[in-house]
PDB file of N, CA and C in Angstrom:
ATOM      1  N   UNK A  84     156.003  14.578 126.698  1.00  0.00           N
ATOM      2  CA  UNK A  84     156.631  14.996 125.451  1.00  0.00           C
ATOM      3  C   UNK A  84     158.028  15.545 125.719  1.00  0.00           C
ATOM      4  N   UNK A  85     158.226  16.220 126.831  1.00  0.00           N
ATOM      5  CA  UNK A  85     159.567  16.761 127.109  1.00  0.00           C
ATOM      6  C   UNK A  85     160.598  15.641 127.241  1.00  0.00           C
ATOM      7  N   UNK A  86     160.214  14.518 127.831  1.00  0.00           N
ATOM      8  CA  UNK A  86     161.134  13.370 127.917  1.00  0.00           C
ATOM      9  C   UNK A  86     161.432  12.821 126.525  1.00  0.00           C
ATOM     10  N   UNK A  87     160.446  12.802 125.693  1.00  0.00           N
ATOM     11  CA  UNK A  87     160.628  12.299 124.322  1.00  0.00           C
ATOM     12  C   UNK A  87     161.531  13.236 123.536  1.00  0.00           C
ATOM     13  N   UNK A  88     161.347  14.543 123.706  1.00  0.00           N
ATOM     14  CA  UNK A  88     162.218  15.510 123.027  1.00  0.00           C
ATOM     15  C   UNK A  88     163.662  15.357 123.497  1.00  0.00           C
ATOM     16  N   UNK A  89     163.846  15.151 124.776  1.00  0.00           N
ATOM     17  CA  UNK A  89     165.192  14.908 125.305  1.00  0.00           C
ATOM     18  C   UNK A  89     165.783  13.646 124.698  1.00  0.00           C
ATOM     19  N   UNK A  90     164.978  12.610 124.620  1.00  0.00           N
ATOM     20  CA  UNK A  90     165.437  11.344 124.027  1.00  0.00           C
ATOM     21  C   UNK A  90     165.854  11.558 122.568  1.00  0.00           C
ATOM     22  N   UNK A  91     165.038  12.268 121.808  1.00  0.00           N
ATOM     23  CA  UNK A  91     165.368  12.533 120.398  1.00  0.00           C
ATOM     24  C   UNK A  91     166.657  13.324 120.305  1.00  0.00           C
ATOM     25  N   UNK A  92     166.814  14.345 121.124  1.00  0.00           N
ATOM     26  CA  UNK A  92     168.032  15.157 121.096  1.00  0.00           C
ATOM     27  C   UNK A  92     169.271  14.357 121.469  1.00  0.00           C
ATOM     28  N   UNK A  93     169.098  13.344 122.299  1.00  0.00           N
ATOM     29  CA  UNK A  93     170.232  12.501 122.693  1.00  0.00           C
ATOM     30  C   UNK A  93     170.523  11.386 121.693  1.00  0.00           C
ATOM     31  N   UNK A  94     169.531  11.020 120.875  1.00  0.00           N
ATOM     32  CA  UNK A  94     169.671   9.866 119.982  1.00  0.00           C
ATOM     33  C   UNK A  94     169.381  10.194 118.516  1.00  0.00           C
ATOM     34  N   UNK A  95     169.444  11.482 118.144  1.00  0.00           N
ATOM     35  CA  UNK A  95     169.112  11.899 116.783  1.00  0.00           C
ATOM     36  C   UNK A  95     169.955  11.209 115.717  1.00  0.00           C
ATOM     37  N   UNK A  96     171.168  10.812 116.078  1.00  0.00           N
ATOM     38  CA  UNK A  96     172.079  10.211 115.102  1.00  0.00           C
ATOM     39  C   UNK A  96     171.867   8.706 114.931  1.00  0.00           C
ATOM     40  N   UNK A  97     170.912   8.164 115.661  1.00  0.00           N
ATOM     41  CA  UNK A  97     170.557   6.753 115.535  1.00  0.00           C
ATOM     42  C   UNK A  97     169.286   6.641 114.701  1.00  0.00           C
ATOM     43  N   UNK A  98     168.851   5.425 114.467  1.00  0.00           N
ATOM     44  CA  UNK A  98     167.621   5.197 113.725  1.00  0.00           C
ATOM     45  C   UNK A  98     166.440   5.436 114.673  1.00  0.00           C
ATOM     46  N   UNK A  99     166.012   6.690 114.772  1.00  0.00           N
ATOM     47  CA  UNK A  99     164.944   7.081 115.689  1.00  0.00           C
ATOM     48  C   UNK A  99     163.630   7.071 114.898  1.00  0.00           C
ATOM     49  N   UNK A 100     162.758   6.150 115.246  1.00  0.00           N
ATOM     50  CA  UNK A 100     161.470   6.093 114.552  1.00  0.00           C
ATOM     51  C   UNK A 100     160.328   6.315 115.537  1.00  0.00           C
ATOM     52  N   UNK A 101     159.223   6.782 115.019  1.00  0.00           N
ATOM     53  CA  UNK A 101     158.043   7.005 115.843  1.00  0.00           C
ATOM     54  C   UNK A 101     157.602   5.704 116.504  1.00  0.00           C
ATOM     55  N   UNK A 102     157.666   4.625 115.754  1.00  0.00           N
ATOM     56  CA  UNK A 102     157.260   3.322 116.294  1.00  0.00           C
ATOM     57  C   UNK A 102     158.134   2.926 117.489  1.00  0.00           C
ATOM     58  N   UNK A 103     159.439   3.032 117.316  1.00  0.00           N
ATOM     59  CA  UNK A 103     160.362   2.663 118.398  1.00  0.00           C
ATOM     60  C   UNK A 103     160.186   3.554 119.625  1.00  0.00           C
ATOM     61  N   UNK A 104     160.031   4.845 119.405  1.00  0.00           N
ATOM     62  CA  UNK A 104     159.873   5.779 120.525  1.00  0.00           C
ATOM     63  C   UNK A 104     158.541   5.536 121.233  1.00  0.00           C
ATOM     64  N   UNK A 105     157.494   5.274 120.462  1.00  0.00           N
ATOM     65  CA  UNK A 105     156.195   5.011 121.104  1.00  0.00           C
ATOM     66  C   UNK A 105     156.266   3.763 121.978  1.00  0.00           C
ATOM     67  N   UNK A 106     156.979   2.737 121.519  1.00  0.00           N
ATOM     68  CA  UNK A 106     157.142   1.527 122.322  1.00  0.00           C
ATOM     69  C   UNK A 106     157.993   1.804 123.556  1.00  0.00           C
ATOM     70  N   UNK A 107     159.056   2.561 123.383  1.00  0.00           N
ATOM     71  CA  UNK A 107     159.952   2.859 124.501  1.00  0.00           C
ATOM     72  C   UNK A 107     159.223   3.615 125.618  1.00  0.00           C
ATOM     73  N   UNK A 108     158.317   4.503 125.225  1.00  0.00           N
ATOM     74  CA  UNK A 108     157.609   5.313 126.206  1.00  0.00           C
ATOM     75  C   UNK A 108     156.193   4.790 126.496  1.00  0.00           C
ATOM     76  N   UNK A 109     155.933   3.579 126.056  1.00  0.00           N
ATOM     77  CA  UNK A 109     154.663   2.896 126.346  1.00  0.00           C
ATOM     78  C   UNK A 109     153.438   3.705 125.918  1.00  0.00           C
ATOM     79  N   UNK A 110     153.517   4.245 124.718  1.00  0.00           N
ATOM     80  CA  UNK A 110     152.408   5.014 124.170  1.00  0.00           C
ATOM     81  C   UNK A 110     151.961   4.396 122.852  1.00  0.00           C
ATOM     82  N   UNK A 111     150.719   4.582 122.523  1.00  0.00           N
ATOM     83  CA  UNK A 111     150.216   4.161 121.221  1.00  0.00           C
ATOM     84  C   UNK A 111     150.918   4.984 120.135  1.00  0.00           C
ATOM     85  N   UNK A 112     151.242   4.340 119.051  1.00  0.00           N
ATOM     86  CA  UNK A 112     151.871   4.975 117.897  1.00  0.00           C
ATOM     87  C   UNK A 112     151.016   6.165 117.442  1.00  0.00           C
ATOM     88  N   UNK A 113     149.731   5.933 117.282  1.00  0.00           N
ATOM     89  CA  UNK A 113     148.824   6.972 116.783  1.00  0.00           C
ATOM     90  C   UNK A 113     148.652   8.105 117.789  1.00  0.00           C
ATOM     91  N   UNK A 114     148.560   7.766 119.057  1.00  0.00           N
ATOM     92  CA  UNK A 114     148.426   8.781 120.095  1.00  0.00           C
ATOM     93  C   UNK A 114     149.677   9.656 120.139  1.00  0.00           C
ATOM     94  N   UNK A 115     150.846   9.036 120.123  1.00  0.00           N
ATOM     95  CA  UNK A 115     152.088   9.799 120.161  1.00  0.00           C
ATOM     96  C   UNK A 115     152.201  10.695 118.934  1.00  0.00           C
ATOM     97  N   UNK A 116     151.863  10.173 117.785  1.00  0.00           N
ATOM     98  CA  UNK A 116     151.928  10.959 116.556  1.00  0.00           C
ATOM     99  C   UNK A 116     151.063  12.211 116.657  1.00  0.00           C
ATOM    100  N   UNK A 117     149.846  12.045 117.098  1.00  0.00           N
ATOM    101  CA  UNK A 117     148.904  13.156 117.223  1.00  0.00           C
ATOM    102  C   UNK A 117     149.356  14.133 118.311  1.00  0.00           C
ATOM    103  N   UNK A 118     149.738  13.618 119.471  1.00  0.00           N
ATOM    104  CA  UNK A 118     150.180  14.452 120.587  1.00  0.00           C
ATOM    105  C   UNK A 118     151.450  15.229 120.244  1.00  0.00           C
ATOM    106  N   UNK A 119     152.385  14.563 119.594  1.00  0.00           N
ATOM    107  CA  UNK A 119     153.654  15.198 119.225  1.00  0.00           C
ATOM    108  C   UNK A 119     153.396  16.407 118.336  1.00  0.00           C
ATOM    109  N   UNK A 120     152.571  16.224 117.333  1.00  0.00           N
ATOM    110  CA  UNK A 120     152.236  17.319 116.403  1.00  0.00           C
ATOM    111  C   UNK A 120     151.511  18.443 117.141  1.00  0.00           C
ATOM    112  N   UNK A 121     150.604  18.077 118.012  1.00  0.00           N
ATOM    113  CA  UNK A 121     149.825  19.061 118.771  1.00  0.00           C
ATOM    114  C   UNK A 121     150.727  19.911 119.669  1.00  0.00           C
ATOM    115  N   UNK A 122     151.670  19.280 120.345  1.00  0.00           N
ATOM    116  CA  UNK A 122     152.532  19.977 121.305  1.00  0.00           C
ATOM    117  C   UNK A 122     153.664  20.743 120.625  1.00  0.00           C
ATOM    118  N   UNK A 123     154.317  20.120 119.627  1.00  0.00           N
ATOM    119  CA  UNK A 123     155.494  20.750 119.021  1.00  0.00           C
ATOM    120  C   UNK A 123     155.183  21.568 117.776  1.00  0.00           C
ATOM    121  N   UNK A 124     154.085  21.236 117.109  1.00  0.00           N
ATOM    122  CA  UNK A 124     153.773  21.899 115.848  1.00  0.00           C
ATOM    123  C   UNK A 124     154.439  21.225 114.661  1.00  0.00           C
ATOM    124  N   UNK A 125     155.204  20.181 114.925  1.00  0.00           N
ATOM    125  CA  UNK A 125     155.908  19.437 113.875  1.00  0.00           C
ATOM    126  C   UNK A 125     155.499  17.979 113.912  1.00  0.00           C
ATOM    127  N   UNK A 126     155.576  17.334 112.770  1.00  0.00           N
ATOM    128  CA  UNK A 126     155.442  15.888 112.790  1.00  0.00           C
ATOM    129  C   UNK A 126     156.709  15.324 113.422  1.00  0.00           C
ATOM    130  N   UNK A 127     156.650  14.090 113.851  1.00  0.00           N
ATOM    131  CA  UNK A 127     157.802  13.443 114.467  1.00  0.00           C
ATOM    132  C   UNK A 127     159.000  13.459 113.523  1.00  0.00           C
ATOM    133  N   UNK A 128     158.773  13.034 112.277  1.00  0.00           N
ATOM    134  CA  UNK A 128     159.866  12.959 111.289  1.00  0.00           C
ATOM    135  C   UNK A 128     160.436  14.339 111.006  1.00  0.00           C
ATOM    136  N   UNK A 129     159.579  15.337 110.861  1.00  0.00           N
ATOM    137  CA  UNK A 129     160.060  16.697 110.601  1.00  0.00           C
ATOM    138  C   UNK A 129     160.935  17.185 111.752  1.00  0.00           C
ATOM    139  N   UNK A 130     160.521  16.915 112.979  1.00  0.00           N
ATOM    140  CA  UNK A 130     161.297  17.353 114.140  1.00  0.00           C
ATOM    141  C   UNK A 130     162.675  16.683 114.160  1.00  0.00           C
ATOM    142  N   UNK A 131     162.704  15.379 113.945  1.00  0.00           N
ATOM    143  CA  UNK A 131     163.982  14.653 113.925  1.00  0.00           C
ATOM    144  C   UNK A 131     164.878  15.215 112.823  1.00  0.00           C
ATOM    145  N   UNK A 132     164.302  15.470 111.651  1.00  0.00           N
ATOM    146  CA  UNK A 132     165.097  16.017 110.545  1.00  0.00           C
ATOM    147  C   UNK A 132     165.631  17.406 110.856  1.00  0.00           C
ATOM    148  N   UNK A 133     164.849  18.220 111.532  1.00  0.00           N
ATOM    149  CA  UNK A 133     165.310  19.560 111.922  1.00  0.00           C
ATOM    150  C   UNK A 133     166.502  19.450 112.871  1.00  0.00           C
ATOM    151  N   UNK A 134     166.402  18.577 113.844  1.00  0.00           N
ATOM    152  CA  UNK A 134     167.514  18.370 114.783  1.00  0.00           C
ATOM    153  C   UNK A 134     168.756  17.915 114.022  1.00  0.00           C
ATOM    154  N   UNK A 135     168.589  16.939 113.151  1.00  0.00           N
ATOM    155  CA  UNK A 135     169.723  16.403 112.382  1.00  0.00           C
ATOM    156  C   UNK A 135     170.381  17.471 111.511  1.00  0.00           C
ATOM    157  N   UNK A 136     169.577  18.243 110.820  1.00  0.00           N
ATOM    158  CA  UNK A 136     170.133  19.272 109.927  1.00  0.00           C
ATOM    159  C   UNK A 136     170.823  20.371 110.729  1.00  0.00           C
ATOM    160  N   UNK A 137     170.264  20.741 111.865  1.00  0.00           N
ATOM    161  CA  UNK A 137     170.925  21.756 112.695  1.00  0.00           C
ATOM    162  C   UNK A 137     172.261  21.260 113.229  1.00  0.00           C
ATOM    163  N   UNK A 138     172.331  19.988 113.608  1.00  0.00           N
ATOM    164  CA  UNK A 138     173.606  19.411 114.060  1.00  0.00           C
ATOM    165  C   UNK A 138     174.590  19.357 112.892  1.00  0.00           C
ATOM    166  N   UNK A 139     174.082  18.997 111.712  1.00  0.00           N
ATOM    167  CA  UNK A 139     174.941  18.944 110.522  1.00  0.00           C
ATOM    168  C   UNK A 139     175.491  20.330 110.199  1.00  0.00           C
ATOM    169  N   UNK A 140     174.656  21.343 110.306  1.00  0.00           N
ATOM    170  CA  UNK A 140     175.086  22.712 110.038  1.00  0.00           C
ATOM    171  C   UNK A 140     176.233  23.106 110.968  1.00  0.00           C
ATOM    172  N   UNK A 141     176.124  22.742 112.235  1.00  0.00           N
ATOM    173  CA  UNK A 141     177.218  23.023 113.179  1.00  0.00           C
ATOM    174  C   UNK A 141     178.504  22.321 112.756  1.00  0.00           C
ATOM    175  N   UNK A 142     178.393  21.066 112.349  1.00  0.00           N
ATOM    176  CA  UNK A 142     179.576  20.318 111.910  1.00  0.00           C
ATOM    177  C   UNK A 142     180.172  20.922 110.638  1.00  0.00           C
ATOM    178  N   UNK A 143     179.326  21.375 109.734  1.00  0.00           N
ATOM    179  CA  UNK A 143     179.815  22.020 108.511  1.00  0.00           C
ATOM    180  C   UNK A 143     180.556  23.300 108.877  1.00  0.00           C
ATOM    181  N   UNK A 144     180.017  24.059 109.815  1.00  0.00           N
ATOM    182  CA  UNK A 144     180.641  25.318 110.245  1.00  0.00           C
ATOM    183  C   UNK A 144     181.953  25.100 110.982  1.00  0.00           C
ATOM    184  N   UNK A 145     182.015  24.032 111.778  1.00  0.00           N
ATOM    185  CA  UNK A 145     183.135  23.872 112.700  1.00  0.00           C
ATOM    186  C   UNK A 145     184.194  22.872 112.271  1.00  0.00           C
ATOM    187  N   UNK A 146     183.929  22.077 111.229  1.00  0.00           N
ATOM    188  CA  UNK A 146     184.903  21.068 110.806  1.00  0.00           C
ATOM    189  C   UNK A 146     185.088  21.102 109.296  1.00  0.00           C
ATOM    190  N   UNK A 147     186.085  20.358 108.846  1.00  0.00           N
ATOM    191  CA  UNK A 147     186.302  20.163 107.411  1.00  0.00           C
ATOM    192  C   UNK A 147     185.891  18.757 106.998  1.00  0.00           C
ATOM    193  N   UNK A 148     185.114  18.106 107.850  1.00  0.00           N
ATOM    194  CA  UNK A 148     184.632  16.745 107.586  1.00  0.00           C
ATOM    195  C   UNK A 148     183.866  16.728 106.263  1.00  0.00           C
ATOM    196  N   UNK A 149     184.006  15.641 105.523  1.00  0.00           N
ATOM    197  CA  UNK A 149     183.283  15.509 104.260  1.00  0.00           C
ATOM    198  C   UNK A 149     181.781  15.482 104.528  1.00  0.00           C
ATOM    199  N   UNK A 150     181.022  16.014 103.591  1.00  0.00           N
ATOM    200  CA  UNK A 150     179.574  16.100 103.757  1.00  0.00           C
ATOM    201  C   UNK A 150     178.925  14.726 103.873  1.00  0.00           C
ATOM    202  N   UNK A 151     179.441  13.755 103.146  1.00  0.00           N
ATOM    203  CA  UNK A 151     178.921  12.380 103.262  1.00  0.00           C
ATOM    204  C   UNK A 151     179.065  11.870 104.691  1.00  0.00           C
ATOM    205  N   UNK A 152     180.228  12.096 105.266  1.00  0.00           N
ATOM    206  CA  UNK A 152     180.476  11.654 106.643  1.00  0.00           C
ATOM    207  C   UNK A 152     179.559  12.393 107.623  1.00  0.00           C
ATOM    208  N   UNK A 153     179.364  13.672 107.392  1.00  0.00           N
ATOM    209  CA  UNK A 153     178.486  14.448 108.269  1.00  0.00           C
ATOM    210  C   UNK A 153     177.065  13.920 108.200  1.00  0.00           C
ATOM    211  N   UNK A 154     176.589  13.612 107.006  1.00  0.00           N
ATOM    212  CA  UNK A 154     175.216  13.106 106.888  1.00  0.00           C
ATOM    213  C   UNK A 154     175.056  11.795 107.647  1.00  0.00           C
ATOM    214  N   UNK A 155     176.085  10.954 107.628  1.00  0.00           N
ATOM    215  CA  UNK A 155     176.039   9.698 108.389  1.00  0.00           C
ATOM    216  C   UNK A 155     176.121   9.959 109.890  1.00  0.00           C
ATOM    217  N   UNK A 156     176.994  10.889 110.278  1.00  0.00           N
ATOM    218  CA  UNK A 156     177.166  11.204 111.705  1.00  0.00           C
ATOM    219  C   UNK A 156     175.881  11.697 112.353  1.00  0.00           C
ATOM    220  N   UNK A 157     175.088  12.432 111.606  1.00  0.00           N
ATOM    221  CA  UNK A 157     173.862  12.986 112.177  1.00  0.00           C
ATOM    222  C   UNK A 157     172.655  12.082 111.972  1.00  0.00           C
ATOM    223  N   UNK A 158     172.851  10.940 111.318  1.00  0.00           N
ATOM    224  CA  UNK A 158     171.790   9.941 111.270  1.00  0.00           C
ATOM    225  C   UNK A 158     170.963   9.847 110.009  1.00  0.00           C
ATOM    226  N   UNK A 159     171.347  10.548 108.948  1.00  0.00           N
ATOM    227  CA  UNK A 159     170.591  10.409 107.709  1.00  0.00           C
ATOM    228  C   UNK A 159     170.927   9.091 107.040  1.00  0.00           C
ATOM    229  N   UNK A 160     169.908   8.456 106.479  1.00  0.00           N
ATOM    230  CA  UNK A 160     170.075   7.160 105.832  1.00  0.00           C
ATOM    231  C   UNK A 160     170.765   7.235 104.485  1.00  0.00           C
ATOM    232  N   UNK A 161     170.683   8.397 103.851  1.00  0.00           N
ATOM    233  CA  UNK A 161     171.330   8.560 102.549  1.00  0.00           C
ATOM    234  C   UNK A 161     171.763  10.006 102.352  1.00  0.00           C
ATOM    235  N   UNK A 162     172.732  10.178 101.501  1.00  0.00           N
ATOM    236  CA  UNK A 162     173.228  11.512 101.164  1.00  0.00           C
ATOM    237  C   UNK A 162     172.123  12.310 100.456  1.00  0.00           C
ATOM    238  N   UNK A 163     171.365  11.637  99.615  1.00  0.00           N
ATOM    239  CA  UNK A 163     170.290  12.290  98.867  1.00  0.00           C
ATOM    240  C   UNK A 163     169.243  12.884  99.822  1.00  0.00           C
ATOM    241  N   UNK A 164     168.867  12.117 100.835  1.00  0.00           N
ATOM    242  CA  UNK A 164     167.895  12.589 101.825  1.00  0.00           C
ATOM    243  C   UNK A 164     168.464  13.779 102.599  1.00  0.00           C
ATOM    244  N   UNK A 165     169.729  13.691 102.975  1.00  0.00           N
ATOM    245  CA  UNK A 165     170.388  14.776 103.700  1.00  0.00           C
ATOM    246  C   UNK A 165     170.347  16.072 102.890  1.00  0.00           C
ATOM    247  N   UNK A 166     170.725  15.992 101.625  1.00  0.00           N
ATOM    248  CA  UNK A 166     170.749  17.182 100.768  1.00  0.00           C
ATOM    249  C   UNK A 166     169.340  17.753 100.611  1.00  0.00           C
ATOM    250  N   UNK A 167     168.357  16.881 100.405  1.00  0.00           N
ATOM    251  CA  UNK A 167     166.971  17.324 100.213  1.00  0.00           C
ATOM    252  C   UNK A 167     166.447  18.057 101.453  1.00  0.00           C
ATOM    253  N   UNK A 168     166.661  17.475 102.625  1.00  0.00           N
ATOM    254  CA  UNK A 168     166.158  18.071 103.866  1.00  0.00           C
ATOM    255  C   UNK A 168     166.922  19.357 104.191  1.00  0.00           C
ATOM    256  N   UNK A 169     168.228  19.353 104.030  1.00  0.00           N
ATOM    257  CA  UNK A 169     169.047  20.542 104.297  1.00  0.00           C
ATOM    258  C   UNK A 169     168.589  21.688 103.405  1.00  0.00           C
ATOM    259  N   UNK A 170     168.416  21.408 102.134  1.00  0.00           N
ATOM    260  CA  UNK A 170     168.008  22.440 101.179  1.00  0.00           C
ATOM    261  C   UNK A 170     166.608  22.968 101.503  1.00  0.00           C
ATOM    262  N   UNK A 171     165.721  22.086 101.935  1.00  0.00           N
ATOM    263  CA  UNK A 171     164.367  22.515 102.295  1.00  0.00           C
ATOM    264  C   UNK A 171     164.384  23.469 103.487  1.00  0.00           C
ATOM    265  N   UNK A 172     165.298  23.237 104.441  1.00  0.00           N
ATOM    266  CA  UNK A 172     165.353  24.080 105.642  1.00  0.00           C
ATOM    267  C   UNK A 172     166.176  25.354 105.463  1.00  0.00           C
ATOM    268  N   UNK A 173     167.262  25.269 104.693  1.00  0.00           N
ATOM    269  CA  UNK A 173     168.165  26.416 104.569  1.00  0.00           C
ATOM    270  C   UNK A 173     168.168  27.074 103.193  1.00  0.00           C
ATOM    271  N   UNK A 174     167.484  26.476 102.224  1.00  0.00           N
ATOM    272  CA  UNK A 174     167.382  27.095 100.902  1.00  0.00           C
ATOM    273  C   UNK A 174     168.561  26.873  99.987  1.00  0.00           C
ATOM    274  N   UNK A 175     169.598  26.218 100.493  1.00  0.00           N
ATOM    275  CA  UNK A 175     170.769  25.878  99.680  1.00  0.00           C
ATOM    276  C   UNK A 175     171.235  24.477 100.048  1.00  0.00           C
ATOM    277  N   UNK A 176     171.978  23.867  99.158  1.00  0.00           N
ATOM    278  CA  UNK A 176     172.523  22.539  99.445  1.00  0.00           C
ATOM    279  C   UNK A 176     173.623  22.661 100.498  1.00  0.00           C
ATOM    280  N   UNK A 177     173.967  21.552 101.155  1.00  0.00           N
ATOM    281  CA  UNK A 177     175.054  21.613 102.151  1.00  0.00           C
ATOM    282  C   UNK A 177     176.381  22.086 101.548  1.00  0.00           C
ATOM    283  N   UNK A 178     176.671  21.657 100.333  1.00  0.00           N
ATOM    284  CA  UNK A 178     177.942  22.069  99.710  1.00  0.00           C
ATOM    285  C   UNK A 178     177.944  23.571  99.414  1.00  0.00           C
ATOM    286  N   UNK A 179     176.820  24.076  98.951  1.00  0.00           N
ATOM    287  CA  UNK A 179     176.706  25.513  98.686  1.00  0.00           C
ATOM    288  C   UNK A 179     176.790  26.293 100.006  1.00  0.00           C
ATOM    289  N   UNK A 180     176.150  25.773 101.045  1.00  0.00           N
ATOM    290  CA  UNK A 180     176.209  26.408 102.357  1.00  0.00           C
ATOM    291  C   UNK A 180     177.658  26.488 102.844  1.00  0.00           C
ATOM    292  N   UNK A 181     178.384  25.391 102.705  1.00  0.00           N
ATOM    293  CA  UNK A 181     179.787  25.363 103.154  1.00  0.00           C
ATOM    294  C   UNK A 181     180.607  26.397 102.383  1.00  0.00           C
ATOM    295  N   UNK A 182     180.398  26.485 101.069  1.00  0.00           N
ATOM    296  CA  UNK A 182     181.149  27.438 100.256  1.00  0.00           C
ATOM    297  C   UNK A 182     180.855  28.877 100.697  1.00  0.00           C
ATOM    298  N   UNK A 183     179.597  29.166 100.952  1.00  0.00           N
ATOM    299  CA  UNK A 183     179.207  30.507 101.415  1.00  0.00           C
ATOM    300  C   UNK A 183     179.809  30.803 102.788  1.00  0.00           C
ATOM    301  N   UNK A 184     179.740  29.813 103.689  1.00  0.00           N
ATOM    302  CA  UNK A 184     180.279  29.997 105.045  1.00  0.00           C
ATOM    303  C   UNK A 184     181.776  30.235 105.005  1.00  0.00           C
ATOM    304  N   UNK A 185     182.486  29.508 104.137  1.00  0.00           N
ATOM    305  CA  UNK A 185     183.948  29.690 104.037  1.00  0.00           C
ATOM    306  C   UNK A 185     184.270  31.080 103.494  1.00  0.00           C
ATOM    307  N   UNK A 186     183.512  31.514 102.493  1.00  0.00           N
ATOM    308  CA  UNK A 186     183.726  32.853 101.926  1.00  0.00           C
ATOM    309  C   UNK A 186     183.506  33.923 102.983  1.00  0.00           C
ATOM    310  N   UNK A 187     182.488  33.753 103.806  1.00  0.00           N
ATOM    311  CA  UNK A 187     182.167  34.746 104.826  1.00  0.00           C
ATOM    312  C   UNK A 187     183.200  34.796 105.942  1.00  0.00           C
ATOM    313  N   UNK A 188     183.923  33.686 106.167  1.00  0.00           N
ATOM    314  CA  UNK A 188     184.956  33.662 107.212  1.00  0.00           C
ATOM    315  C   UNK A 188     186.203  34.398 106.785  1.00  0.00           C
ATOM    316  N   UNK A 189     186.399  34.541 105.486  1.00  0.00           N
ATOM    317  CA  UNK A 189     187.630  35.157 104.994  1.00  0.00           C
ATOM    318  C   UNK A 189     187.607  36.641 105.046  1.00  0.00           C
TER     319      UNK A 189
END
């Protein structure tokens, strides 16, 4: 699992799927799914989304890049999905987060 976590952290911005990772590491899809949840406490998709949103948060904090571009850079398939996942993890939308972060820097 540690090799898989490293792989996800290195490739989070690509189309990382449980199926592809299970094939890459020569594991059954179902076995990897169960083992991943058991070891990390997260489903595969939830873990990938957490990594992506945390990377996006850093980009929002450190750059003036447009939010659409950031969502693409971190691997989200759509802006809608990015906003939904970001809001679920941080309680605010990415745009609201950016506005709050800018206010706090001043």
